[in-house]
CSV table of C-alpha atoms in Angstrom, one decimal:
chain,number,residue,atom,x,y,z
A,20,LEU,CA,-9.8,143.1,-34.4
A,21,SER,CA,-7.0,143.9,-36.8
A,22,ARG,CA,-4.6,144.9,-33.9
A,23,ALA,CA,-3.5,147.8,-36.1
A,24,ARG,CA,-2.5,151.1,-34.7
A,25,THR,CA,-5.2,153.8,-35.1
A,26,ALA,CA,-5.1,157.5,-35.4
A,27,VAL,CA,-8.2,159.8,-35.2
A,28,VAL,CA,-8.2,162.9,-37.3
A,29,PRO,CA,-10.5,166.0,-37.1
A,30,HIS,CA,-13.9,165.8,-38.7
A,31,SER,CA,-14.0,166.0,-42.5
A,32,ASP,CA,-10.4,167.2,-42.7
A,33,PRO,CA,-8.5,165.7,-45.7
A,34,GLU,CA,-5.4,167.7,-45.0
A,35,ALA,CA,-5.2,166.0,-41.5
A,36,VAL,CA,-5.5,162.6,-43.3
A,37,HIS,CA,-2.5,163.6,-45.5
A,38,LYS,CA,-0.4,164.6,-42.5
A,39,THR,CA,-1.3,161.5,-40.5
A,40,LEU,CA,-0.4,159.2,-43.4
A,41,ASP,CA,2.9,161.2,-43.8
A,42,ALA,CA,3.7,160.8,-40.1
A,43,ALA,CA,2.9,157.0,-40.2
A,44,ARG,CA,5.1,156.4,-43.2
A,45,ALA,CA,8.0,158.2,-41.4
A,46,GLU,CA,7.8,155.7,-38.5
A,47,ALA,CA,10.7,153.2,-38.4
A,48,ASP,CA,8.5,150.2,-37.9
A,49,HIS,CA,5.8,151.2,-40.4
A,50,ASP,CA,5.2,148.4,-43.0
A,51,GLY,CA,3.7,150.7,-45.6
A,52,ARG,CA,0.2,149.5,-45.2
A,53,ALA,CA,-2.6,151.9,-44.2
A,54,VAL,CA,-6.4,152.1,-44.4
A,55,VAL,CA,-8.4,155.3,-44.1
A,56,VAL,CA,-11.9,154.7,-42.6
A,57,SER,CA,-14.8,157.1,-42.8
A,58,ASP,CA,-18.6,157.3,-43.0
A,59,SER,CA,-20.0,158.5,-46.3
A,60,VAL,CA,-22.7,160.5,-44.5
A,61,PHE,CA,-22.1,161.1,-40.8
A,62,SER,CA,-25.0,159.8,-38.7
A,63,VAL,CA,-25.1,162.6,-36.1
A,64,ASP,CA,-25.4,165.7,-38.3
A,65,GLY,CA,-26.2,164.2,-41.7
A,66,ASP,CA,-23.2,165.9,-43.4
A,67,ALA,CA,-21.3,164.2,-46.2
A,68,ALA,CA,-17.7,163.3,-46.0
A,69,PRO,CA,-15.2,164.7,-48.6
A,70,LEU,CA,-14.7,161.3,-50.2
A,71,THR,CA,-13.0,162.5,-53.3
A,72,ALA,CA,-10.4,164.4,-51.2
A,73,TYR,CA,-10.0,161.3,-49.0
A,74,ALA,CA,-9.4,159.1,-52.0
A,75,ALA,CA,-6.7,161.5,-53.3
A,76,ALA,CA,-5.0,161.5,-49.9
A,77,CYS,CA,-5.0,157.7,-49.8
A,78,ARG,CA,-3.6,157.4,-53.4
A,79,ALA,CA,-0.8,159.8,-52.6
A,80,HIS,CA,0.3,157.5,-49.8
A,81,GLY,CA,-0.6,154.1,-51.2
A,82,ALA,CA,-3.4,153.6,-48.6
A,83,ALA,CA,-6.8,152.0,-49.1
A,84,LEU,CA,-10.1,153.8,-48.4
A,85,LEU,CA,-12.9,152.0,-46.5
A,86,VAL,CA,-16.2,153.8,-46.5
A,87,ASP,CA,-19.4,152.9,-44.6
A,88,ASP,CA,-22.2,154.0,-46.9
A,89,ALA,CA,-25.0,153.2,-44.5
A,90,HIS,CA,-26.6,156.6,-44.9
A,91,GLY,CA,-25.7,157.1,-48.6
A,92,LEU,CA,-27.0,153.9,-50.2
A,93,GLY,CA,-30.5,154.5,-51.5
A,94,VAL,CA,-30.3,158.2,-51.0
A,95,LEU,CA,-27.2,159.7,-52.8
A,96,GLY,CA,-26.1,159.3,-56.3
A,97,GLU,CA,-28.2,158.6,-59.4
A,98,GLY,CA,-31.1,156.4,-58.4
A,99,GLY,CA,-29.7,156.0,-54.9
A,100,ARG,CA,-26.5,154.2,-56.0
A,101,GLY,CA,-24.7,155.6,-53.0
A,102,ALA,CA,-22.1,158.2,-52.0
A,103,LEU,CA,-19.2,156.3,-53.6
A,104,TRP,CA,-21.0,156.3,-56.9
A,105,ALA,CA,-21.8,160.0,-56.6
A,106,ALA,CA,-18.1,160.7,-55.9
A,107,GLY,CA,-16.9,158.6,-58.9
A,108,LEU,CA,-15.2,156.0,-56.7
A,109,ALA,CA,-17.5,153.0,-57.0
A,110,GLY,CA,-15.7,149.9,-58.1
A,111,ASP,CA,-12.2,151.4,-57.8
A,112,ARG,CA,-9.7,148.8,-56.8
A,113,ASP,CA,-8.4,150.7,-53.8
A,114,VAL,CA,-11.8,151.4,-52.3
A,115,VAL,CA,-14.0,149.1,-50.1
A,116,ALA,CA,-17.6,149.9,-49.1
A,117,THR,CA,-19.6,148.6,-46.2
A,118,MET,CA,-23.3,149.2,-46.1
A,119,THR,CA,-26.3,148.2,-44.1
A,120,LEU,CA,-29.5,146.6,-45.6
A,121,SER,CA,-31.6,148.0,-42.7
A,122,LYS,CA,-31.9,151.7,-43.5
A,123,SER,CA,-33.0,152.7,-47.0
A,124,LEU,CA,-33.5,149.1,-48.1
A,125,GLY,CA,-35.7,148.3,-45.1
A,126,SER,CA,-34.3,144.8,-44.5
A,127,GLN,CA,-31.7,143.4,-42.1
A,128,GLY,CA,-28.0,142.7,-42.2
A,129,GLY,CA,-25.2,144.2,-44.2
A,130,ALA,CA,-22.8,143.8,-47.1
A,131,VAL,CA,-19.2,144.5,-48.1
A,132,LEU,CA,-18.4,145.6,-51.7
A,133,GLY,CA,-14.8,145.6,-52.9
A,134,PRO,CA,-12.2,144.0,-55.1
A,135,ALA,CA,-12.5,140.2,-55.4
A,136,LYS,CA,-9.3,139.6,-53.4
A,137,VAL,CA,-10.7,141.6,-50.5
A,138,ILE,CA,-14.0,139.7,-50.5
A,139,GLU,CA,-12.2,136.4,-50.7
A,140,HIS,CA,-9.9,137.4,-47.8
A,141,LEU,CA,-12.9,138.3,-45.7
A,142,VAL,CA,-14.9,135.2,-46.5
A,143,ASN,CA,-11.9,133.0,-45.5
A,144,THR,CA,-10.3,134.9,-42.6
A,145,ALA,CA,-12.8,137.4,-41.0
A,146,ARG,CA,-13.8,135.9,-37.6
A,147,THR,CA,-16.9,138.2,-37.5
A,148,PHE,CA,-18.1,136.6,-40.7
A,149,ILE,CA,-17.0,133.0,-40.3
A,150,PHE,CA,-18.6,132.6,-36.9
A,151,ASP,CA,-21.7,134.6,-37.7
A,152,THR,CA,-25.1,133.2,-38.8
A,153,GLY,CA,-25.9,133.8,-42.4
A,154,LEU,CA,-28.7,136.2,-43.5
A,155,ALA,CA,-32.2,134.8,-43.4
A,156,PRO,CA,-33.4,134.3,-47.0
A,157,ALA,CA,-36.3,136.7,-46.3
A,158,ALA,CA,-33.8,139.5,-45.3
A,159,ALA,CA,-31.7,138.9,-48.4
A,160,GLY,CA,-34.9,138.8,-50.6
A,161,GLY,CA,-36.3,141.9,-49.0
A,162,ALA,CA,-33.1,143.9,-49.7
A,163,LEU,CA,-33.0,142.6,-53.3
A,164,ALA,CA,-36.6,143.6,-53.8
A,165,ALA,CA,-35.9,147.1,-52.5
A,166,LEU,CA,-32.9,147.4,-54.9
A,167,GLN,CA,-35.1,146.3,-57.8
A,168,LEU,CA,-37.7,148.9,-56.7
A,169,LEU,CA,-35.0,151.6,-56.7
A,170,ARG,CA,-34.0,150.6,-60.2
A,171,ARG,CA,-37.6,150.9,-61.4
A,172,GLU,CA,-38.3,154.1,-59.6
A,173,PRO,CA,-34.9,156.0,-59.3
A,174,GLY,CA,-36.7,159.2,-58.4
A,175,ARG,CA,-37.3,157.9,-54.8
A,176,ALA,CA,-33.7,158.8,-53.8
A,177,GLU,CA,-34.1,162.5,-54.9
A,178,ARG,CA,-37.5,162.6,-53.2
A,179,ALA,CA,-36.0,161.5,-49.9
A,180,ARG,CA,-33.4,164.3,-50.2
A,181,ALA,CA,-36.0,166.8,-51.1
A,182,VAL,CA,-38.1,165.8,-48.0
A,183,ALA,CA,-35.0,166.2,-45.8
A,184,ARG,CA,-34.3,169.7,-47.2
A,185,GLU,CA,-38.0,170.7,-46.7
A,186,LEU,CA,-38.0,169.5,-43.1
A,187,HIS,CA,-34.8,171.5,-42.5
A,188,ARG,CA,-36.4,174.6,-44.1
A,189,ARG,CA,-39.5,174.4,-42.0
A,190,LEU,CA,-37.7,173.8,-38.7
A,191,THR,CA,-35.1,176.5,-39.2
A,192,ALA,CA,-37.8,179.0,-40.4
A,193,ALA,CA,-39.4,178.4,-37.0
A,194,GLY,CA,-36.2,179.2,-35.2
A,195,LEU,CA,-34.8,175.8,-34.4
A,196,ALA,CA,-31.1,175.1,-35.0
A,197,ALA,CA,-30.9,172.3,-37.6
A,198,VAL,CA,-28.0,171.3,-39.9
A,199,LEU,CA,-28.6,171.5,-43.6
A,200,PRO,CA,-28.8,167.8,-44.7
A,201,ASP,CA,-26.6,166.2,-47.4
A,202,ALA,CA,-28.7,163.1,-47.5
A,203,ALA,CA,-31.8,162.0,-45.5
A,204,VAL,CA,-30.6,162.7,-41.9
A,205,VAL,CA,-31.9,166.0,-40.4
A,206,SER,CA,-30.2,166.9,-37.1
A,207,VAL,CA,-31.9,169.4,-34.7
A,208,ARG,CA,-29.9,170.7,-31.7
A,209,ALA,CA,-31.3,170.5,-28.2
A,210,PRO,CA,-30.3,172.7,-25.2
A,211,SER,CA,-29.2,169.9,-23.0
A,212,PRO,CA,-29.2,166.0,-22.7
A,213,GLU,CA,-32.1,166.0,-20.3
A,214,GLN,CA,-34.2,168.3,-22.5
A,215,ALA,CA,-33.3,166.2,-25.6
A,216,VAL,CA,-34.6,163.0,-23.9
A,217,ARG,CA,-37.8,164.8,-22.8
A,218,TRP,CA,-38.3,166.3,-26.2
A,219,ALA,CA,-38.0,163.0,-28.0
A,220,ALA,CA,-40.4,161.4,-25.5
A,221,ASP,CA,-42.9,164.2,-26.0
A,222,CYS,CA,-42.6,163.9,-29.8
A,223,ARG,CA,-43.3,160.1,-29.4
A,224,ALA,CA,-46.4,160.9,-27.3
A,225,ALA,CA,-47.5,163.2,-30.1
A,226,GLY,CA,-47.2,160.4,-32.6
A,227,VAL,CA,-43.8,161.2,-34.1
A,228,ARG,CA,-40.8,159.0,-33.4
A,229,VAL,CA,-37.4,160.7,-33.6
A,230,GLY,CA,-33.9,159.7,-32.6
A,231,CYS,CA,-32.1,161.2,-29.7
A,232,PHE,CA,-28.4,161.7,-29.6
A,233,ARG,CA,-26.7,162.9,-26.4
A,234,PRO,CA,-23.3,162.5,-24.6
A,235,PRO,CA,-21.3,160.3,-24.6
A,236,SER,CA,-22.5,159.2,-28.1
A,237,VAL,CA,-21.8,162.7,-29.5
A,238,PRO,CA,-18.2,163.8,-29.6
A,239,ASP,CA,-18.9,167.5,-29.4
A,240,GLY,CA,-21.1,167.2,-26.4
A,241,ILE,CA,-24.2,168.7,-28.1
A,242,SER,CA,-27.4,166.8,-27.8
A,243,ARG,CA,-29.7,166.5,-30.8
A,244,LEU,CA,-32.9,165.0,-32.2
A,245,ARG,CA,-32.3,163.1,-35.4
A,246,LEU,CA,-35.0,162.9,-38.0
A,247,THR,CA,-34.8,160.5,-40.9
A,248,ALA,CA,-36.6,161.7,-44.1
A,249,ARG,CA,-38.6,159.2,-46.1
A,250,GLY,CA,-39.3,159.6,-49.8
A,251,ASP,CA,-43.0,158.7,-49.3
A,252,LEU,CA,-43.8,161.3,-46.7
A,253,THR,CA,-46.8,163.4,-47.8
A,254,GLU,CA,-47.2,167.1,-47.2
A,255,ARG,CA,-49.8,166.4,-44.5
A,256,GLN,CA,-47.4,164.0,-42.7
A,257,MET,CA,-44.6,166.6,-42.9
A,258,ASP,CA,-47.0,169.2,-41.5
A,259,GLU,CA,-47.8,166.8,-38.6
A,260,ALA,CA,-44.2,165.9,-37.9
A,261,VAL,CA,-43.0,169.5,-37.9
A,262,GLY,CA,-46.0,170.6,-35.8
A,263,ALA,CA,-45.3,167.9,-33.2
A,264,ILE,CA,-41.6,168.9,-33.0
A,265,LEU,CA,-42.3,172.6,-32.7
A,266,SER,CA,-45.1,172.2,-30.1
A,267,THR,CA,-42.9,170.1,-27.9
A,268,ALA,CA,-39.7,172.0,-28.3
A,269,PRO,CA,-37.9,173.1,-25.1
A,270,THR,CA,-38.5,176.8,-24.3
A,271,ALA,CA,-35.0,177.4,-23.0
C-alpha cells in the first residue's frame, strides 16, 4: 500500500538489518526514510524477535520500528503488557505497535499504538482505516474488559507462559520435536504436509483442536502443529491434550 521498496532479511538477524539499512542509505535515490517491520513473537515457531537489537539498528540509521505484538500482548511483560514493554521500548517516539484484540483479549479487531502524529496520520490518510467499518461496541467493550481483568489479575500472563513451557516439556520428553516457546505458542514439527493435516484432523477427532502450518505458509518448508497455551488450562486438560497429540502422532 505504501509503494515503498522492500527488503527481506534473514530471521531474527539484527546485523542483517544494519547492513540492509546501510545499503539503502547508500542508494542515490534514497530519501532517508525507512521502517523496519517485525513480529514480536513469530507465529510459526513461537520464538521472540530481538526487539532491543532491532531498535538499536533503527536508531543508528534514523529508521522507525514497527512491531506487530499480536502474540506478545497479554502474555509477555509484567502483567501481559506486551513484548515492547518487556523490551523497554513501549511508548518510545520512534516505535509503533500493532496488535490484535482477537488473541489473548478474546475479542475482535485490532489497534495501533504510537506517537500522536502517527495516529493522526493514519486516521486521516490510511485507506484501510478510512474505508473500513468501525469496531462493534461489543468487541471494543470485550477487549477493554479483558484488559481490566489482566490489570486485576496480572499473574494470568505468567500462567500462560508456564503452561506453554509445560506442554513443551511433556511433548519433548515423549520424543516429539517441539520448539521451546518464548510466549504462548508451542510449535510441534510434523514429518510431512500430508501427515500434519492428518495429525491435526485426528487431534480434532480426539477432542483437541490444534493449528496446522504447512507449505507454502511456512518459509522453511517444515510442516508443524501449532498449539496455543491458555492460562486457565488445568492439569487434567493438559494431560488430555498431550495424550491426544501423542496417541495420534505419525509413526514415521
